PDB file of C-alpha atoms and ligand atoms in Angstrom:
ATOM      1  CA  MET A   5       7.271  14.892   3.824  1.00 52.00           C
ATOM      2  CA  SER A   6       6.585  18.310   4.149  1.00 67.00           C
ATOM      3  CA  GLN A   7       2.522  18.556   4.729  1.00 76.00           C
ATOM      4  CA  ARG A   8       2.074  21.561   2.301  1.00 89.00           C
ATOM      5  CA  SER A   9       4.098  20.464  -0.564  1.00 92.00           C
ATOM      6  CA  LYS A  10       2.955  16.878  -0.830  1.00 88.00           C
ATOM      7  CA  ASN A  11      -0.093  17.502  -2.844  1.00 86.00           C
ATOM      8  CA  LEU A  12       0.338  20.669  -5.193  1.00 92.00           C
ATOM      9  CA  PRO A  13       0.793  20.435  -8.682  1.00 93.00           C
ATOM     10  CA  ARG A  14       3.805  20.063 -10.447  1.00 96.00           C
ATOM     11  CA  ARG A  15       3.137  20.290 -13.664  1.00 96.00           C
ATOM     12  CA  SER A  16       6.342  22.671 -14.778  1.00 98.00           C
ATOM     13  CA  CYS A  17       9.306  22.457 -12.467  1.00 98.00           C
ATOM     14  CA  LEU A  18      11.389  25.177 -13.425  1.00 98.00           C
ATOM     15  CA  SER A  19      15.102  24.615 -13.005  1.00 98.00           C
ATOM     16  CA  THR A  20      17.478  27.699 -11.829  1.00 98.00           C
ATOM     17  CA  PRO A  21      21.186  27.665 -11.344  1.00 98.00           C
ATOM     18  CA  GLY A  22      21.987  28.423  -8.199  1.00 98.00           C
ATOM     19  CA  SER A  23      25.267  30.136  -8.914  1.00 98.00           C
ATOM     20  CA  SER A  24      23.302  32.941 -11.073  1.00 98.00           C
ATOM     21  CA  ASP A  25      21.992  36.033  -9.448  1.00 97.00           C
ATOM     22  CA  ARG A  26      19.817  36.880 -12.397  1.00 98.00           C
ATOM     23  CA  PHE A  27      18.283  33.798 -12.948  1.00 98.00           C
ATOM     24  CA  LEU A  28      17.462  33.506  -9.483  1.00 98.00           C
ATOM     25  CA  ALA A  29      15.968  37.091  -9.196  1.00 98.00           C
ATOM     26  CA  LYS A  30      13.490  35.835 -12.267  1.00 98.00           C
ATOM     27  CA  ALA A  31      12.715  32.534 -11.055  1.00 98.00           C
ATOM     28  CA  PRO A  32       9.479  33.939  -8.790  1.00 98.00           C
ATOM     29  CA  THR A  33       8.166  35.668 -11.809  1.00 98.00           C
ATOM     30  CA  VAL A  34       7.522  32.665 -13.656  1.00 98.00           C
ATOM     31  CA  THR A  35       4.124  31.037 -13.277  1.00 96.00           C
ATOM     32  CA  ALA A  36       5.766  27.635 -12.702  1.00 97.00           C
ATOM     33  CA  ASP A  37       4.109  25.607 -10.126  1.00 97.00           C
ATOM     34  CA  PHE A  38       7.648  24.199  -8.817  1.00 98.00           C
ATOM     35  CA  SER A  39      10.942  25.713  -8.525  1.00 98.00           C
ATOM     36  CA  PHE A  40      13.831  24.325  -7.328  1.00 98.00           C
ATOM     37  CA  LEU A  41      17.120  25.888  -7.463  1.00 98.00           C
ATOM     38  CA  ASP A  42      20.109  23.966  -8.561  1.00 98.00           C
ATOM     39  CA  LEU A  43      23.166  23.491  -6.784  1.00 98.00           C
ATOM     40  CA  GLU A  44      24.108  20.328  -9.005  1.00 98.00           C
ATOM     41  CA  ASP A  45      25.144  19.756 -12.966  1.00 98.00           C
ATOM     42  CA  SER A  46      23.910  23.443 -13.904  1.00 98.00           C
ATOM     43  CA  VAL A  47      26.963  24.982 -11.300  1.00 98.00           C
ATOM     44  CA  ALA A  48      30.537  24.791 -12.099  1.00 98.00           C
ATOM     45  CA  PRO A  49      32.528  22.883  -9.627  1.00 98.00           C
ATOM     46  CA  LYS A  50      34.516  26.178  -8.613  1.00 98.00           C
ATOM     47  CA  GLU A  51      30.849  27.865  -7.739  1.00 98.00           C
ATOM     48  CA  LYS A  52      29.424  24.925  -5.761  1.00 98.00           C
ATOM     49  CA  VAL A  53      30.189  26.252  -2.296  1.00 98.00           C
ATOM     50  CA  ASN A  54      29.290  30.111  -3.153  1.00 98.00           C
ATOM     51  CA  ALA A  55      26.533  28.825  -4.390  1.00 98.00           C
ATOM     52  CA  ARG A  56      24.864  27.821  -1.154  1.00 98.00           C
ATOM     53  CA  ALA A  57      24.700  31.313   0.157  1.00 98.00           C
ATOM     54  CA  LYS A  58      22.723  32.789  -2.556  1.00 98.00           C
ATOM     55  CA  VAL A  59      20.103  29.971  -2.892  1.00 98.00           C
ATOM     56  CA  VAL A  60      19.609  30.521   1.139  1.00 98.00           C
ATOM     57  CA  ASN A  61      19.457  34.024   0.359  1.00 98.00           C
ATOM     58  CA  ALA A  62      17.067  33.828  -2.548  1.00 98.00           C
ATOM     59  CA  ILE A  63      14.460  31.363  -0.466  1.00 98.00           C
ATOM     60  CA  ARG A  64      14.744  34.177   2.390  1.00 98.00           C
ATOM     61  CA  THR A  65      14.427  37.480   0.382  1.00 98.00           C
ATOM     62  CA  LEU A  66      12.401  36.689  -2.469  1.00 98.00           C
ATOM     63  CA  ALA A  67       8.351  36.576  -3.190  1.00 97.00           C
ATOM     64  CA  TRP A  68       7.639  32.667  -4.110  1.00 97.00           C
ATOM     65  CA  ASP A  69       3.917  32.979  -3.817  1.00 94.00           C
ATOM     66  CA  GLU A  70       2.248  29.093  -3.025  1.00 94.00           C
ATOM     67  CA  ARG A  71       4.452  26.930  -5.294  1.00 97.00           C
ATOM     68  CA  VAL A  72       6.731  24.293  -4.614  1.00 97.00           C
ATOM     69  CA  LEU A  73      10.134  25.397  -3.574  1.00 98.00           C
ATOM     70  CA  CYS A  74      13.082  23.159  -3.584  1.00 98.00           C
ATOM     71  CA  VAL A  75      16.843  22.935  -4.005  1.00 98.00           C
ATOM     72  CA  ARG A  76      18.650  20.099  -5.667  1.00 98.00           C
ATOM     73  CA  LEU A  77      21.881  18.659  -3.717  1.00 98.00           C
ATOM     74  CA  ASN A  78      24.971  17.570  -5.326  1.00 98.00           C
ATOM     75  CA  ALA A  79      24.712  13.819  -4.936  1.00 98.00           C
ATOM     76  CA  TRP A  80      26.427  11.466  -2.337  1.00 98.00           C
ATOM     77  CA  ASP A  81      29.201  10.490  -4.714  1.00 97.00           C
ATOM     78  CA  THR A  82      30.636  13.918  -4.653  1.00 98.00           C
ATOM     79  CA  PRO A  83      32.425  15.526  -1.636  1.00 98.00           C
ATOM     80  CA  TRP A  84      29.287  18.130  -1.409  1.00 98.00           C
ATOM     81  CA  THR A  85      26.089  16.430  -0.109  1.00 98.00           C
ATOM     82  CA  TYR A  86      26.233  17.110   3.401  1.00 98.00           C
ATOM     83  CA  GLY A  87      27.767  20.617   3.219  1.00 98.00           C
ATOM     84  CA  ASP A  88      24.907  21.542   0.871  1.00 98.00           C
ATOM     85  CA  VAL A  89      22.346  20.281   3.562  1.00 98.00           C
ATOM     86  CA  ILE A  90      23.931  21.811   6.627  1.00 98.00           C
ATOM     87  CA  GLU A  91      24.178  25.402   4.944  1.00 98.00           C
ATOM     88  CA  VAL A  92      21.465  24.984   3.351  1.00 98.00           C
ATOM     89  CA  VAL A  93      18.719  23.828   5.672  1.00 98.00           C
ATOM     90  CA  GLY A  94      20.270  25.161   8.452  1.00 98.00           C
ATOM     91  CA  ASN A  95      20.027  28.619   7.119  1.00 98.00           C
ATOM     92  CA  ALA A  96      17.115  28.695   4.369  1.00 98.00           C
ATOM     93  CA  GLY A  97      13.857  28.734   7.174  1.00 97.00           C
ATOM     94  CA  GLU A  98      10.832  27.049   6.580  1.00 96.00           C
ATOM     95  CA  ARG A  99       9.849  28.583   3.208  1.00 97.00           C
ATOM     96  CA  LEU A 100      11.951  25.444   1.919  1.00 98.00           C
ATOM     97  CA  ASP A 101       9.664  22.524   1.186  1.00 98.00           C
ATOM     98  CA  GLU A 102      11.838  20.089  -0.119  1.00 97.00           C
ATOM     99  CA  LEU A 103      15.127  19.066  -1.496  1.00 98.00           C
ATOM    100  CA  MET A 104      16.121  16.794  -4.513  1.00 98.00           C
ATOM    101  CA  LEU A 105      18.624  13.764  -4.365  1.00 98.00           C
ATOM    102  CA  PRO A 106      20.050  13.220  -7.948  1.00 98.00           C
ATOM    103  CA  LYS A 107      21.567  10.044  -9.555  1.00 98.00           C
ATOM    104  CA  VAL A 108      19.868   8.430  -6.376  1.00 98.00           C
ATOM    105  CA  GLN A 109      21.300   4.359  -6.975  1.00 98.00           C
ATOM    106  CA  SER A 110      20.062   2.822  -3.596  1.00 98.00           C
ATOM    107  CA  ALA A 111      17.368   3.038  -1.073  1.00 98.00           C
ATOM    108  CA  ALA A 112      20.497   3.762   1.510  1.00 98.00           C
ATOM    109  CA  GLU A 113      21.089   7.112  -0.337  1.00 98.00           C
ATOM    110  CA  VAL A 114      17.166   7.993   0.696  1.00 98.00           C
ATOM    111  CA  VAL A 115      17.668   7.006   4.475  1.00 98.00           C
ATOM    112  CA  ALA A 116      20.988   8.898   4.690  1.00 98.00           C
ATOM    113  CA  LEU A 117      19.566  11.956   3.664  1.00 98.00           C
ATOM    114  CA  ASP A 118      16.300  11.558   6.230  1.00 98.00           C
ATOM    115  CA  LEU A 119      19.020  10.791   9.047  1.00 98.00           C
ATOM    116  CA  LEU A 120      20.676  13.661   8.288  1.00 98.00           C
ATOM    117  CA  LEU A 121      17.573  15.901   7.626  1.00 98.00           C
ATOM    118  CA  THR A 122      16.394  14.817  10.766  1.00 98.00           C
ATOM    119  CA  GLN A 123      19.700  16.442  12.828  1.00 98.00           C
ATOM    120  CA  VAL A 124      19.721  19.419  11.034  1.00 98.00           C
ATOM    121  CA  GLU A 125      16.334  20.122  11.305  1.00 98.00           C
ATOM    122  CA  LYS A 126      16.819  19.498  15.055  1.00 98.00           C
ATOM    123  CA  ARG A 127      19.401  21.614  15.129  1.00 97.00           C
ATOM    124  CA  SER A 128      17.968  24.650  13.237  1.00 96.00           C
ATOM    125  CA  GLY A 129      14.642  24.641  14.733  1.00 96.00           C
ATOM    126  CA  LEU A 130      12.667  23.464  12.316  1.00 97.00           C
ATOM    127  CA  PRO A 131      10.040  20.961  12.659  1.00 96.00           C
ATOM    128  CA  VAL A 132      10.903  17.030  12.410  1.00 97.00           C
ATOM    129  CA  GLY A 133      10.283  15.915   9.015  1.00 96.00           C
ATOM    130  CA  HIS A 134       9.156  19.509   7.772  1.00 97.00           C
ATOM    131  CA  ILE A 135      11.638  18.825   4.589  1.00 98.00           C
ATOM    132  CA  GLY A 136      10.628  16.497   1.951  1.00 98.00           C
ATOM    133  CA  ILE A 137      12.619  14.638  -0.612  1.00 98.00           C
ATOM    134  CA  GLU A 138      12.508  14.025  -4.518  1.00 98.00           C
ATOM    135  CA  ALA A 139      14.417  11.231  -5.645  1.00 98.00           C
ATOM    136  CA  GLN A 140      15.718  11.653  -9.283  1.00 98.00           C
ATOM    137  CA  ILE A 141      16.488   8.178 -11.496  1.00 98.00           C
ATOM    138  CA  GLU A 142      19.472   8.654 -13.740  1.00 97.00           C
ATOM    139  CA  THR A 143      21.668   5.901 -13.674  1.00 98.00           C
ATOM    140  CA  THR A 144      20.699   2.029 -14.687  1.00 98.00           C
ATOM    141  CA  ARG A 145      21.514   1.038 -10.964  1.00 98.00           C
ATOM    142  CA  GLY A 146      19.169   3.462  -9.687  1.00 98.00           C
ATOM    143  CA  LEU A 147      16.601   1.890 -12.504  1.00 98.00           C
ATOM    144  CA  ILE A 148      17.189  -1.538 -11.391  1.00 98.00           C
ATOM    145  CA  ASN A 149      16.489  -0.215  -7.657  1.00 98.00           C
ATOM    146  CA  VAL A 150      13.648   2.056  -7.762  1.00 98.00           C
ATOM    147  CA  ASP A 151      10.786  -0.106  -6.172  1.00 98.00           C
ATOM    148  CA  GLU A 152      13.530   0.369  -3.215  1.00 98.00           C
ATOM    149  CA  ILE A 153      14.330   3.585  -3.199  1.00 98.00           C
ATOM    150  CA  CYS A 154      10.268   5.047  -3.455  1.00 98.00           C
ATOM    151  CA  ALA A 155       9.759   2.965  -0.581  1.00 98.00           C
ATOM    152  CA  ALA A 156      12.777   4.156   1.344  1.00 98.00           C
ATOM    153  CA  SER A 157      11.458   7.490   3.581  1.00 98.00           C
ATOM    154  CA  PRO A 158       7.933   8.831   4.612  1.00 97.00           C
ATOM    155  CA  ARG A 159       9.698  11.963   3.597  1.00 98.00           C
ATOM    156  CA  LEU A 160       9.718  11.102  -0.317  1.00 98.00           C
ATOM    157  CA  GLU A 161       7.048  12.990  -1.868  1.00 97.00           C
ATOM    158  CA  THR A 162       7.866  12.445  -5.782  1.00 98.00           C
ATOM    159  CA  ILE A 163       9.937  10.344  -8.005  1.00 98.00           C
ATOM    160  CA  ILE A 164      11.847  11.798 -11.187  1.00 98.00           C
ATOM    161  CA  PHE A 165      13.455  10.909 -14.086  1.00 98.00           C
ATOM    162  CA  GLY A 166      16.608  12.154 -15.098  1.00 97.00           C
ATOM    163  CA  PRO A 167      17.126  11.362 -18.948  1.00 96.00           C
ATOM    164  CA  ALA A 168      20.595  13.176 -20.021  1.00 95.00           C
ATOM    165  CA  ASP A 169      22.334  11.482 -16.948  1.00 96.00           C
ATOM    166  CA  PHE A 170      20.408   7.977 -17.654  1.00 96.00           C
ATOM    167  CA  ALA A 171      20.996   8.579 -21.709  1.00 94.00           C
ATOM    168  CA  ALA A 172      24.838   8.948 -20.409  1.00 95.00           C
ATOM    169  CA  SER A 173      24.586   5.858 -18.045  1.00 96.00           C
ATOM    170  CA  MET A 174      22.736   3.286 -20.486  1.00 94.00           C
ATOM    171  CA  GLU A 175      25.956   4.456 -23.096  1.00 94.00           C
ATOM    172  CA  MET A 176      23.070   5.439 -25.567  1.00 90.00           C
ATOM    173  CA  PRO A 177      24.446   6.780 -29.009  1.00 88.00           C
ATOM    174  CA  VAL A 178      22.689   9.621 -28.173  1.00 87.00           C
ATOM    175  CA  LEU A 179      24.344  13.407 -27.987  1.00 87.00           C
ATOM    176  CA  THR A 180      21.058  15.295 -26.701  1.00 83.00           C
ATOM    177  CA  GLY A 181      19.276  13.618 -23.710  1.00 77.00           C
ATOM    178  CA  GLY A 182      15.383  13.944 -23.287  1.00 78.00           C
ATOM    179  CA  VAL A 183      14.764  14.146 -27.533  1.00 81.00           C
ATOM    180  CA  GLN A 184      13.192  11.331 -29.702  1.00 81.00           C
ATOM    181  CA  ILE A 185      15.692   9.049 -31.955  1.00 84.00           C
ATOM    182  CA  PRO A 186      14.485   9.216 -34.968  1.00 84.00           C
ATOM    183  CA  GLU A 187      16.251   6.110 -35.952  1.00 87.00           C
ATOM    184  CA  TYR A 188      14.648   4.504 -33.037  1.00 86.00           C
ATOM    185  CA  PRO A 189      10.918   2.571 -34.079  1.00 86.00           C
ATOM    186  CA  GLY A 190       9.013   3.426 -31.156  1.00 85.00           C
ATOM    187  CA  ASP A 191       9.556   5.624 -28.203  1.00 88.00           C
ATOM    188  CA  HIS A 192      13.233   4.254 -26.515  1.00 89.00           C
ATOM    189  CA  PHE A 193      12.190   5.478 -23.180  1.00 94.00           C
ATOM    190  CA  ASN A 194       8.789   3.450 -23.054  1.00 95.00           C
ATOM    191  CA  TYR A 195      10.002   0.794 -20.354  1.00 97.00           C
ATOM    192  CA  VAL A 196      11.635   3.550 -18.284  1.00 97.00           C
ATOM    193  CA  PHE A 197       8.635   5.689 -18.005  1.00 98.00           C
ATOM    194  CA  SER A 198       6.427   2.859 -16.937  1.00 98.00           C
ATOM    195  CA  ARG A 199       8.879   1.621 -14.458  1.00 98.00           C
ATOM    196  CA  ILE A 200       9.235   4.871 -12.911  1.00 98.00           C
ATOM    197  CA  LEU A 201       5.613   5.305 -12.824  1.00 98.00           C
ATOM    198  CA  MET A 202       4.564   2.104 -11.091  1.00 98.00           C
ATOM    199  CA  ALA A 203       6.916   2.049  -8.651  1.00 98.00           C
ATOM    200  CA  GLY A 204       5.969   6.059  -7.900  1.00 98.00           C
ATOM    201  CA  ARG A 205       2.261   5.016  -7.653  1.00 97.00           C
ATOM    202  CA  ALA A 206       3.097   2.054  -5.737  1.00 98.00           C
ATOM    203  CA  ASN A 207       4.232   4.440  -2.786  1.00 98.00           C
ATOM    204  CA  GLY A 208       1.850   7.203  -3.580  1.00 96.00           C
ATOM    205  CA  LEU A 209       4.442   9.514  -4.905  1.00 97.00           C
ATOM    206  CA  GLN A 210       3.985  12.293  -7.510  1.00 96.00           C
ATOM    207  CA  VAL A 211       6.107  11.290 -10.601  1.00 98.00           C
ATOM    208  CA  ILE A 212       7.485  13.573 -13.152  1.00 98.00           C
ATOM    209  CA  ASP A 213       9.578  13.561 -16.249  1.00 98.00           C
ATOM    210  CA  GLY A 214      13.116  15.694 -16.505  1.00 98.00           C
ATOM    211  CA  PRO A 215      14.326  18.266 -19.242  1.00 97.00           C
ATOM    212  CA  TYR A 216      14.160  18.604 -22.468  1.00 96.00           C
ATOM    213  CA  LEU A 217      16.822  20.368 -23.370  1.00 94.00           C
ATOM    214  CA  ARG A 218      16.151  21.286 -27.143  1.00 95.00           C
ATOM    215  CA  VAL A 219      14.944  24.791 -25.630  1.00 95.00           C
ATOM    216  CA  LYS A 220      13.576  26.428 -28.606  1.00 96.00           C
ATOM    217  CA  ASP A 221      11.627  23.740 -29.797  1.00 96.00           C
ATOM    218  CA  MET A 222       7.891  24.119 -28.158  1.00 97.00           C
ATOM    219  CA  GLU A 223       6.724  22.127 -30.901  1.00 96.00           C
ATOM    220  CA  GLY A 224       8.848  18.973 -29.822  1.00 94.00           C
ATOM    221  CA  LEU A 225       8.629  19.887 -26.824  1.00 96.00           C
ATOM    222  CA  ARG A 226       4.830  19.414 -27.016  1.00 97.00           C
ATOM    223  CA  ASP A 227       5.408  16.286 -28.673  1.00 93.00           C
ATOM    224  CA  PHE A 228       8.269  14.389 -26.368  1.00 92.00           C
ATOM    225  CA  SER A 229       5.855  15.230 -23.402  1.00 96.00           C
ATOM    226  CA  GLN A 230       3.077  13.688 -25.218  1.00 95.00           C
ATOM    227  CA  ARG A 231       4.459  10.035 -23.854  1.00 94.00           C
ATOM    228  CA  THR A 232       4.669  10.858 -20.070  1.00 96.00           C
ATOM    229  CA  ARG A 233       1.369  13.188 -20.085  1.00 95.00           C
ATOM    230  CA  VAL A 234      -0.529  10.269 -21.446  1.00 94.00           C
ATOM    231  CA  LEU A 235       0.952   7.472 -19.268  1.00 96.00           C
ATOM    232  CA  GLY A 236       0.197   9.634 -16.328  1.00 95.00           C
ATOM    233  CA  TYR A 237       2.673  11.580 -15.217  1.00 97.00           C
ATOM    234  CA  ASP A 238       2.647  14.581 -12.754  1.00 96.00           C
ATOM    235  CA  GLY A 239       4.649  16.940 -14.849  1.00 97.00           C
ATOM    236  CA  LYS A 240       7.947  17.746 -16.079  1.00 98.00           C
ATOM    237  CA  TRP A 241      10.938  20.118 -15.325  1.00 98.00           C
ATOM    238  CA  ALA A 242      10.760  23.455 -17.448  1.00 98.00           C
ATOM    239  CA  LEU A 243      14.480  25.431 -18.525  1.00 98.00           C
ATOM    240  CA  THR A 244      12.868  28.309 -19.596  1.00 98.00           C
ATOM    241  CA  PRO A 245       9.597  30.423 -19.236  1.00 98.00           C
ATOM    242  CA  ASP A 246       8.254  29.246 -22.393  1.00 98.00           C
ATOM    243  CA  GLN A 247       8.613  25.868 -21.700  1.00 98.00           C
ATOM    244  CA  VAL A 248       6.527  26.587 -18.729  1.00 98.00           C
ATOM    245  CA  THR A 249       3.721  27.493 -20.241  1.00 97.00           C
ATOM    246  CA  VAL A 250       3.509  24.757 -22.341  1.00 98.00           C
ATOM    247  CA  LEU A 251       3.697  22.196 -19.514  1.00 98.00           C
ATOM    248  CA  ASN A 252       1.203  24.140 -17.455  1.00 96.00           C
ATOM    249  CA  GLU A 253      -1.162  23.939 -20.516  1.00 95.00           C
ATOM    250  CA  LEU A 254      -0.367  20.218 -21.148  1.00 96.00           C
ATOM    251  CA  TYR A 255      -0.521  18.420 -17.707  1.00 96.00           C
ATOM    252  CA  SER A 256      -4.004  19.896 -16.643  1.00 93.00           C
ATOM    253  CA  PRO A 257      -6.973  17.946 -17.506  1.00 90.00           C
ATOM    254  CA  THR A 258      -8.868  19.748 -20.131  1.00 91.00           C
ATOM    255  CA  GLN A 259     -12.492  22.032 -18.556  1.00 93.00           C
ATOM    256  CA  GLU A 260     -14.178  18.913 -20.805  1.00 94.00           C
ATOM    257  CA  GLN A 261     -12.567  16.242 -19.578  1.00 93.00           C
ATOM    258  CA  PHE A 262     -12.658  17.674 -15.731  1.00 94.00           C
ATOM    259  CA  ASP A 263     -16.549  18.276 -16.383  1.00 95.00           C
ATOM    260  CA  ARG A 264     -16.877  14.560 -17.778  1.00 96.00           C
ATOM    261  CA  ALA A 265     -14.810  13.066 -14.785  1.00 95.00           C
ATOM    262  CA  TRP A 266     -17.543  14.978 -12.567  1.00 96.00           C
ATOM    263  CA  ALA A 267     -20.252  14.547 -14.510  1.00 95.00           C
ATOM    264  CA  ILE A 268     -19.094  10.334 -13.951  1.00 96.00           C
ATOM    265  CA  LEU A 269     -19.021  10.718 -10.684  1.00 96.00           C
ATOM    266  CA  ASP A 270     -22.598  11.953  -9.928  1.00 95.00           C
ATOM    267  CA  ALA A 271     -24.336   9.563 -12.093  1.00 95.00           C
ATOM    268  CA  TYR A 272     -22.326   6.593 -10.704  1.00 95.00           C
ATOM    269  CA  GLN A 273     -23.439   7.846  -7.156  1.00 94.00           C
ATOM    270  CA  GLN A 274     -26.552   7.994  -8.310  1.00 94.00           C
ATOM    271  CA  ALA A 275     -26.802   4.328  -9.310  1.00 92.00           C
ATOM    272  CA  THR A 276     -25.240   2.988  -6.708  1.00 93.00           C
ATOM    273  CA  GLU A 277     -27.156   4.314  -3.704  1.00 91.00           C
ATOM    274  CA  GLY A 278     -30.437   5.865  -5.500  1.00 90.00           C
ATOM    275  CA  ASP A 279     -31.086   2.704  -7.452  1.00 88.00           C
ATOM    276  CA  ARG A 280     -28.560   0.214  -6.107  1.00 91.00           C
ATOM    277  CA  LYS A 281     -27.074  -0.961  -9.233  1.00 90.00           C
ATOM    278  CA  GLY A 282     -22.985  -1.525  -9.572  1.00 91.00           C
ATOM    279  CA  ALA A 283     -22.659  -0.829 -13.552  1.00 92.00           C
ATOM    280  CA  VAL A 284     -24.653   1.227 -15.558  1.00 90.00           C
ATOM    281  CA  MET A 285     -25.351   3.119 -18.763  1.00 93.00           C
ATOM    282  CA  PHE A 286     -23.363   6.540 -19.065  1.00 93.00           C
ATOM    283  CA  GLY A 287     -24.390   8.040 -22.682  1.00 93.00           C
ATOM    284  CA  ASP A 288     -23.238   5.090 -24.861  1.00 94.00           C
ATOM    285  CA  GLU A 289     -20.443   3.330 -22.565  1.00 94.00           C
ATOM    286  CA  MET A 290     -21.186   1.274 -19.331  1.00 94.00           C
ATOM    287  CA  ILE A 291     -19.355   2.871 -16.479  1.00 95.00           C
ATOM    288  CA  ASP A 292     -18.451   0.978 -12.927  1.00 94.00           C
ATOM    289  CA  GLU A 293     -16.470   1.147  -9.667  1.00 94.00           C
ATOM    290  CA  ALA A 294     -12.939   1.273 -11.691  1.00 94.00           C
ATOM    291  CA  SER A 295     -15.154   4.311 -13.905  1.00 94.00           C
ATOM    292  CA  ARG A 296     -15.563   6.047 -10.617  1.00 95.00           C
ATOM    293  CA  LYS A 297     -11.605   5.350  -9.777  1.00 92.00           C
ATOM    294  CA  MET A 298     -10.492   6.536 -13.343  1.00 93.00           C
ATOM    295  CA  ALA A 299     -13.267   9.947 -12.631  1.00 94.00           C
ATOM    296  CA  THR A 300     -11.660  11.061  -9.196  1.00 93.00           C
ATOM    297  CA  LYS A 301      -8.173  10.594 -10.500  1.00 89.00           C
ATOM    298  CA  PHE A 302      -9.410  13.188 -13.132  1.00 90.00           C
ATOM    299  CA  VAL A 303     -10.891  15.555 -10.761  1.00 93.00           C
ATOM    300  CA  THR A 304      -7.881  15.232  -8.414  1.00 90.00           C
ATOM    301  CA  ARG A 305      -5.451  16.542 -10.641  1.00 88.00           C
ATOM    302  CA  GLY A 306      -7.696  19.103 -12.155  1.00 91.00           C
ATOM    303  CA  THR A 307      -9.012  20.404  -8.634  1.00 91.00           C
ATOM    304  CA  ARG A 308      -4.920  20.519  -7.995  1.00 84.00           C
ATOM    305  CA  ALA A 309      -4.492  22.583 -11.429  1.00 87.00           C
ATOM    306  CA  GLY A 310      -7.565  25.137 -10.255  1.00 89.00           C
ATOM    307  CA  ARG A 311      -9.723  23.862 -12.826  1.00 92.00           C
ATOM    308  CA  THR A 312     -13.553  24.406 -11.234  1.00 95.00           C
ATOM    309  CA  ARG A 313     -16.428  22.440 -12.681  1.00 95.00           C
ATOM    310  CA  SER A 314     -18.320  24.352 -15.321  1.00 94.00           C
ATOM    311  CA  LYS A 315     -21.952  25.448 -14.496  1.00 87.00           C
ATOM    312  CA  GLY A 316     -25.153  24.035 -15.468  1.00 71.00           C
TER     313      GLY A 316
HETATM  314  C1  GLV B  17      18.361  15.757 -15.467  1.00 88.40           C
HETATM  315  O1  GLV B  17      19.091  15.798 -14.048  1.00 88.40           O
HETATM  316  C2  GLV B  17      19.130  14.739 -16.439  1.00 88.40           C
HETATM  317  O2  GLV B  17      19.943  14.070 -15.941  1.00 88.40           O
HETATM  318  O3  GLV B  17      18.508  14.623 -17.573  1.00 88.40           O
HETATM  319 MG1   MG B  18      20.976  14.681 -14.483  1.00 88.40          MG
END
């Protein structure tokens, strides 16, 4: 696991096709928390091999600020995975934080990447364990095995839902992944979102939702993102700079929530340490140890997003 990136925010995770010099040059100018340079589904098969050098060049030469920097590999069921790892990790240098492994179906796929990474790190002079792993759950088999996948390697930093591939794997009768299905009475992905979230949290991972493909529909994006935001996801993929702006706002606690969380922590500390009470009134609510845990999560998330406590 990369010590640098494990706890950095991932409210907006910007996808950039690794075969496009133009999009690669633009990516660092977009204020995303996280950028991933894609070698997988946004790159045509005939460009797969050429894209590796473009991605390496972008990592080495562009100014990436503090964001998490990641490359998405091709999945293990293609001919490209090992070459992606050797060429990218072998040449990118220390600025590369993570690799994303798509369509993960079993814990063994994560272990295989971990082992290969250790060899490539040793050979290229990187500290062993430098590169973190992000695993995408986007097949039915992957979801069935999500608990083992999330526990498969200390390099894992996040677990990510891939709604488009998942809809295909489920054989859902839809042509756009990651959007609401109006005919369905409820949220057709609620079980999947919750299942992935529980497996991720049980293993200390950040949990990320995938893309919203109607890239011009900002209201639709806001509406659909509420589902994972409210459950507790850390962020979501972005395909455009406008989507980044919406997601940075949406996945941050508001200033009011952040200040209230701090006030709960102060009140609870006074109650337990000063007054030796385990449960006290906070305004018109009773707070106790569970309230402290909830408030701590808000403070961590807000601090990660750059919030500071209001004065007075
Ligand atoms: C992302 O990779 C998806 O399949 O939705
Ligand atoms: Mg996918």
